[in-house]
Amino acid sequence: MLDRRFVADNVDLVTANCRQRGSSADVGRFAELDRLRRQMQADVDRLNHEAGLVSKSIAKAADAAEREARKAEGRRLREEVTAIDGRLAEIAGESEEILRAIPNLTHPDAPLGGEDAAVEVRRGATPIPTFDFKPLDHVDIGGRLSLFDFDAGAKVAGHGFYFLTNEAVLLELALQKYAVDLLMREGFTVMTTPDLARDTILEGTGFMPRGPETQIYSITGSDLSLVATAEITLGGAMHERIFEAEELPLKLCGISHCFRTEAGAHGRATRGLYRVHQFTKVEMFAYTLPEQSEAMHLQLLDLECRLFDGLGIPYRVIDTASGDLGGPAYRKFDLEAWMPGRGTAGEWGEVTSTSNCTDYQARRLGVRYRKAGEKGTSFAHTLNGTAVAISRAIVAILENYQQADGSVRVPEALVAWVGKDTITR
RNA sequence: GGAUGGGUGGCAGAGCGGUUGAAUGCACCGGUCUUGAAAACCGGCAGUCGCGAAAGCGGCUCGUGGGUUCAAAUCCCACCCCAUCCGCCA
């Protein structure tokens, strides 16, 4: 969330930003409530102060009569406070609700508009492949090569679940190792992470468990939910943490399963592995000083590009438009891989993305830093980026590396771990 | 799942109804001393909200939420979390 004071002092700016973000948060109402809240708080403060003085005077009251009179006075003051407090809590609650719905500010270079306004800012090193045969989509390729079992997945857990089989398993493992190796060399601390998290942690990271439109699976009878991304756990790991400035930037890499209900997404690109309820992901996460976050964002983007260049998969980088940024992101880049089997003649499909959330997430998570010589603490910046989302990476590999005879070449970078250079049957 | 113990400032750790927002130690910052450093000594050091140009003043905060009281870190109730041991288990 944004700083409440900042919002109250910049109503026009924040309102305009909401409009560009497609958010209907009522900033004006917030400002009004906040003004009221402050005024009432001042009243409460004053009454509390008086009551405090009265309390102190009781301890050294001269006689019993004096003491009783003072007690009555104290009681009266406290009652007055209680009365105001009730209304104050209501007002604070409503204003807080609005505040939490207000999206982050937007990077001045981010394109304005909806999904269509996104701007292509970069192309990968690998050219779009041409085929002298009709390329198949990954479902057909995998079907011929026995690389997954969607029927079994549906039987066991329902539509959207799957078993990877044979070389697809090796690809999953190879992709993880490939990404982790690079990130370790780049100074990331690698970790596997819990696949469940408390709802408070989800909320702190900006996810909403258990709402009517939630994308999150929750565990009945507990306050745990399955994570939608390791961003949740990597962000939560530093909940309430105060860094020394020298500790930043801190680069983490987390491997987790990701679970998404994909409510409302049925009918669109639901075939195969592209949109599934569970997949494995290697996620990058960074905590930085405010002045470091922009450079870190480009660094994360660069790593994503290197990973996909290394895999030999064609892609383009999109500077996501304001209306498509979601709540926490200040700026977001998506990598869209070329998927020859999609649509009639191939289409771009999102494979990774990286967001700079500035202090938006950190404020709710309470992640701060302290600088020597500076008073107090400030909120850190957080960034996240996908290194590899395994299921979508597999889609891109199968479709780009397919051959006329139905076999699939293994990307050079993965051969060592897959143990072969071609997948055949 | 069962049984204990515990949640207090950056950390460790006292306090167990009234100048306690909180002893003490460590860490940290400033100073004295020193050629420099260390040690020693002296001083400073919680967060947050509100008012204020600032100095400053005031409120709230001792896991969370309720309750008792003029007054709660301290008493009562509920809940959450953590640790250890036992059981079960990859």
PDB file of N, CA and C in Angstrom, chain A residues 36-81:
ATOM      1  N   LEU A  36     -10.962  13.490   8.953  1.00  0.00           N
ATOM      2  CA  LEU A  36     -11.824  13.259  10.106  1.00  0.00           C
ATOM      3  C   LEU A  36     -11.087  12.459  11.176  1.00  0.00           C
ATOM      4  N   ARG A  37     -10.394  11.430  10.703  1.00  0.00           N
ATOM      5  CA  ARG A  37      -9.657  10.552  11.612  1.00  0.00           C
ATOM      6  C   ARG A  37      -8.628  11.352  12.417  1.00  0.00           C
ATOM      7  N   ARG A  38      -7.914  12.205  11.719  1.00  0.00           N
ATOM      8  CA  ARG A  38      -6.879  12.989  12.390  1.00  0.00           C
ATOM      9  C   ARG A  38      -7.461  13.906  13.446  1.00  0.00           C
ATOM     10  N   GLN A  39      -8.588  14.508  13.076  1.00  0.00           N
ATOM     11  CA  GLN A  39      -9.215  15.439  14.013  1.00  0.00           C
ATOM     12  C   GLN A  39      -9.680  14.705  15.260  1.00  0.00           C
ATOM     13  N   MET A  40     -10.312  13.540  15.031  1.00  0.00           N
ATOM     14  CA  MET A  40     -10.788  12.772  16.177  1.00  0.00           C
ATOM     15  C   MET A  40      -9.626  12.253  17.009  1.00  0.00           C
ATOM     16  N   GLN A  41      -8.583  11.876  16.340  1.00  0.00           N
ATOM     17  CA  GLN A  41      -7.409  11.380  17.047  1.00  0.00           C
ATOM     18  C   GLN A  41      -6.841  12.471  17.952  1.00  0.00           C
ATOM     19  N   ALA A  42      -6.866  13.689  17.443  1.00  0.00           N
ATOM     20  CA  ALA A  42      -6.372  14.814  18.248  1.00  0.00           C
ATOM     21  C   ALA A  42      -7.217  14.977  19.506  1.00  0.00           C
ATOM     22  N   ASP A  43      -8.544  14.801  19.339  1.00  0.00           N
ATOM     23  CA  ASP A  43      -9.438  14.884  20.506  1.00  0.00           C
ATOM     24  C   ASP A  43      -9.100  13.790  21.512  1.00  0.00           C
ATOM     25  N   VAL A  44      -8.935  12.574  20.998  1.00  0.00           N
ATOM     26  CA  VAL A  44      -8.619  11.453  21.872  1.00  0.00           C
ATOM     27  C   VAL A  44      -7.295  11.698  22.594  1.00  0.00           C
ATOM     28  N   ASP A  45      -6.336  12.183  21.861  1.00  0.00           N
ATOM     29  CA  ASP A  45      -5.028  12.457  22.462  1.00  0.00           C
ATOM     30  C   ASP A  45      -5.153  13.445  23.618  1.00  0.00           C
ATOM     31  N   ARG A  46      -5.935  14.467  23.375  1.00  0.00           N
ATOM     32  CA  ARG A  46      -6.085  15.506  24.395  1.00  0.00           C
ATOM     33  C   ARG A  46      -6.767  14.941  25.641  1.00  0.00           C
ATOM     34  N   LEU A  47      -7.843  14.164  25.430  1.00  0.00           N
ATOM     35  CA  LEU A  47      -8.563  13.571  26.553  1.00  0.00           C
ATOM     36  C   LEU A  47      -7.680  12.582  27.312  1.00  0.00           C
ATOM     37  N   ASN A  48      -6.934  11.785  26.584  1.00  0.00           N
ATOM     38  CA  ASN A  48      -6.030  10.841  27.227  1.00  0.00           C
ATOM     39  C   ASN A  48      -5.000  11.568  28.085  1.00  0.00           C
ATOM     40  N   HIS A  49      -4.524  12.668  27.533  1.00  0.00           N
ATOM     41  CA  HIS A  49      -3.542  13.455  28.267  1.00  0.00           C
ATOM     42  C   HIS A  49      -4.117  13.933  29.592  1.00  0.00           C
ATOM     43  N   GLU A  50      -5.336  14.465  29.521  1.00  0.00           N
ATOM     44  CA  GLU A  50      -5.987  14.941  30.741  1.00  0.00           C
ATOM     45  C   GLU A  50      -6.188  13.795  31.730  1.00  0.00           C
ATOM     46  N   ALA A  51      -6.673  12.665  31.199  1.00  0.00           N
ATOM     47  CA  ALA A  51      -6.923  11.515  32.072  1.00  0.00           C
ATOM     48  C   ALA A  51      -5.632  11.050  32.737  1.00  0.00           C
ATOM     49  N   GLY A  52      -4.555  11.118  31.992  1.00  0.00           N
ATOM     50  CA  GLY A  52      -3.255  10.730  32.543  1.00  0.00           C
ATOM     51  C   GLY A  52      -2.865  11.629  33.703  1.00  0.00           C
ATOM     52  N   LEU A  53      -3.095  12.915  33.520  1.00  0.00           N
ATOM     53  CA  LEU A  53      -2.769  13.859  34.592  1.00  0.00           C
ATOM     54  C   LEU A  53      -3.625  13.580  35.824  1.00  0.00           C
ATOM     55  N   VAL A  54      -4.898  13.297  35.593  1.00  0.00           N
ATOM     56  CA  VAL A  54      -5.807  12.990  36.694  1.00  0.00           C
ATOM     57  C   VAL A  54      -5.319  11.751  37.450  1.00  0.00           C
ATOM     58  N   SER A  55      -4.950  10.719  36.706  1.00  0.00           N
ATOM     59  CA  SER A  55      -4.461   9.490  37.342  1.00  0.00           C
ATOM     60  C   SER A  55      -3.276   9.764  38.244  1.00  0.00           C
ATOM     61  N   LYS A  56      -2.348  10.522  37.733  1.00  0.00           N
ATOM     62  CA  LYS A  56      -1.152  10.831  38.534  1.00  0.00           C
ATOM     63  C   LYS A  56      -1.527  11.573  39.801  1.00  0.00           C
ATOM     64  N   SER A  57      -2.512  12.458  39.687  1.00  0.00           N
ATOM     65  CA  SER A  57      -2.879  13.270  40.846  1.00  0.00           C
ATOM     66  C   SER A  57      -3.537  12.419  41.937  1.00  0.00           C
ATOM     67  N   ILE A  58      -4.146  11.292  41.530  1.00  0.00           N
ATOM     68  CA  ILE A  58      -4.812  10.439  42.521  1.00  0.00           C
ATOM     69  C   ILE A  58      -3.804   9.821  43.486  1.00  0.00           C
ATOM     70  N   ALA A  59      -2.685   9.396  42.936  1.00  0.00           N
ATOM     71  CA  ALA A  59      -1.666   8.736  43.759  1.00  0.00           C
ATOM     72  C   ALA A  59      -1.203   9.644  44.894  1.00  0.00           C
ATOM     73  N   LYS A  60      -1.213  10.944  44.645  1.00  0.00           N
ATOM     74  CA  LYS A  60      -0.767  11.834  45.709  1.00  0.00           C
ATOM     75  C   LYS A  60      -1.877  12.757  46.210  1.00  0.00           C
ATOM     76  N   ALA A  61      -3.107  12.250  46.137  1.00  0.00           N
ATOM     77  CA  ALA A  61      -4.229  13.038  46.644  1.00  0.00           C
ATOM     78  C   ALA A  61      -4.115  13.191  48.155  1.00  0.00           C
ATOM     79  N   ALA A  62      -4.577  14.327  48.639  1.00  0.00           N
ATOM     80  CA  ALA A  62      -4.411  14.645  50.065  1.00  0.00           C
ATOM     81  C   ALA A  62      -5.286  13.776  50.959  1.00  0.00           C
ATOM     82  N   ASP A  63      -6.527  13.548  50.561  1.00  0.00           N
ATOM     83  CA  ASP A  63      -7.439  12.777  51.415  1.00  0.00           C
ATOM     84  C   ASP A  63      -8.397  11.956  50.566  1.00  0.00           C
ATOM     85  N   ALA A  64      -9.212  11.160  51.236  1.00  0.00           N
ATOM     86  CA  ALA A  64     -10.117  10.234  50.548  1.00  0.00           C
ATOM     87  C   ALA A  64     -11.144  10.959  49.692  1.00  0.00           C
ATOM     88  N   ALA A  65     -11.678  12.045  50.208  1.00  0.00           N
ATOM     89  CA  ALA A  65     -12.698  12.791  49.463  1.00  0.00           C
ATOM     90  C   ALA A  65     -12.107  13.326  48.168  1.00  0.00           C
ATOM     91  N   GLU A  66     -10.928  13.881  48.294  1.00  0.00           N
ATOM     92  CA  GLU A  66     -10.218  14.421  47.134  1.00  0.00           C
ATOM     93  C   GLU A  66      -9.985  13.304  46.129  1.00  0.00           C
ATOM     94  N   ARG A  67      -9.572  12.145  46.653  1.00  0.00           N
ATOM     95  CA  ARG A  67      -9.265  11.006  45.779  1.00  0.00           C
ATOM     96  C   ARG A  67     -10.511  10.569  45.003  1.00  0.00           C
ATOM     97  N   GLU A  68     -11.653  10.478  45.697  1.00  0.00           N
ATOM     98  CA  GLU A  68     -12.892  10.052  45.037  1.00  0.00           C
ATOM     99  C   GLU A  68     -13.318  11.022  43.947  1.00  0.00           C
ATOM    100  N   ALA A  69     -13.163  12.285  44.235  1.00  0.00           N
ATOM    101  CA  ALA A  69     -13.540  13.300  43.243  1.00  0.00           C
ATOM    102  C   ALA A  69     -12.684  13.147  41.988  1.00  0.00           C
ATOM    103  N   ARG A  70     -11.404  12.935  42.202  1.00  0.00           N
ATOM    104  CA  ARG A  70     -10.491  12.774  41.079  1.00  0.00           C
ATOM    105  C   ARG A  70     -10.787  11.519  40.275  1.00  0.00           C
ATOM    106  N   LYS A  71     -11.144  10.465  41.003  1.00  0.00           N
ATOM    107  CA  LYS A  71     -11.495   9.212  40.335  1.00  0.00           C
ATOM    108  C   LYS A  71     -12.683   9.412  39.403  1.00  0.00           C
ATOM    109  N   ALA A  72     -13.683  10.112  39.919  1.00  0.00           N
ATOM    110  CA  ALA A  72     -14.875  10.360  39.102  1.00  0.00           C
ATOM    111  C   ALA A  72     -14.501  11.131  37.838  1.00  0.00           C
ATOM    112  N   GLU A  73     -13.643  12.088  38.019  1.00  0.00           N
ATOM    113  CA  GLU A  73     -13.188  12.885  36.884  1.00  0.00           C
ATOM    114  C   GLU A  73     -12.471  11.994  35.858  1.00  0.00           C
ATOM    115  N   GLY A  74     -11.629  11.143  36.358  1.00  0.00           N
ATOM    116  CA  GLY A  74     -10.895  10.221  35.478  1.00  0.00           C
ATOM    117  C   GLY A  74     -11.849   9.309  34.738  1.00  0.00           C
ATOM    118  N   ARG A  75     -12.829   8.803  35.472  1.00  0.00           N
ATOM    119  CA  ARG A  75     -13.794   7.897  34.856  1.00  0.00           C
ATOM    120  C   ARG A  75     -14.539   8.611  33.733  1.00  0.00           C
ATOM    121  N   ARG A  76     -14.925   9.835  33.984  1.00  0.00           N
ATOM    122  CA  ARG A  76     -15.674  10.601  32.993  1.00  0.00           C
ATOM    123  C   ARG A  76     -14.841  10.770  31.715  1.00  0.00           C
ATOM    124  N   LEU A  77     -13.575  11.114  31.908  1.00  0.00           N
ATOM    125  CA  LEU A  77     -12.696  11.329  30.749  1.00  0.00           C
ATOM    126  C   LEU A  77     -12.523  10.046  29.935  1.00  0.00           C
ATOM    127  N   ARG A  78     -12.319   8.940  30.641  1.00  0.00           N
ATOM    128  CA  ARG A  78     -12.114   7.672  29.929  1.00  0.00           C
ATOM    129  C   ARG A  78     -13.363   7.267  29.156  1.00  0.00           C
ATOM    130  N   GLU A  79     -14.504   7.554  29.757  1.00  0.00           N
ATOM    131  CA  GLU A  79     -15.745   7.213  29.062  1.00  0.00           C
ATOM    132  C   GLU A  79     -15.881   8.015  27.774  1.00  0.00           C
ATOM    133  N   GLU A  80     -15.499   9.261  27.871  1.00  0.00           N
ATOM    134  CA  GLU A  80     -15.559  10.113  26.694  1.00  0.00           C
ATOM    135  C   GLU A  80     -14.647   9.551  25.596  1.00  0.00           C
ATOM    136  N   VAL A  81     -13.475   9.109  25.999  1.00  0.00           N
ATOM    137  CA  VAL A  81     -12.534   8.530  25.045  1.00  0.00           C
ATOM    138  C   VAL A  81     -13.136   7.286  24.389  1.00  0.00           C
TER     139      VAL A  81
END
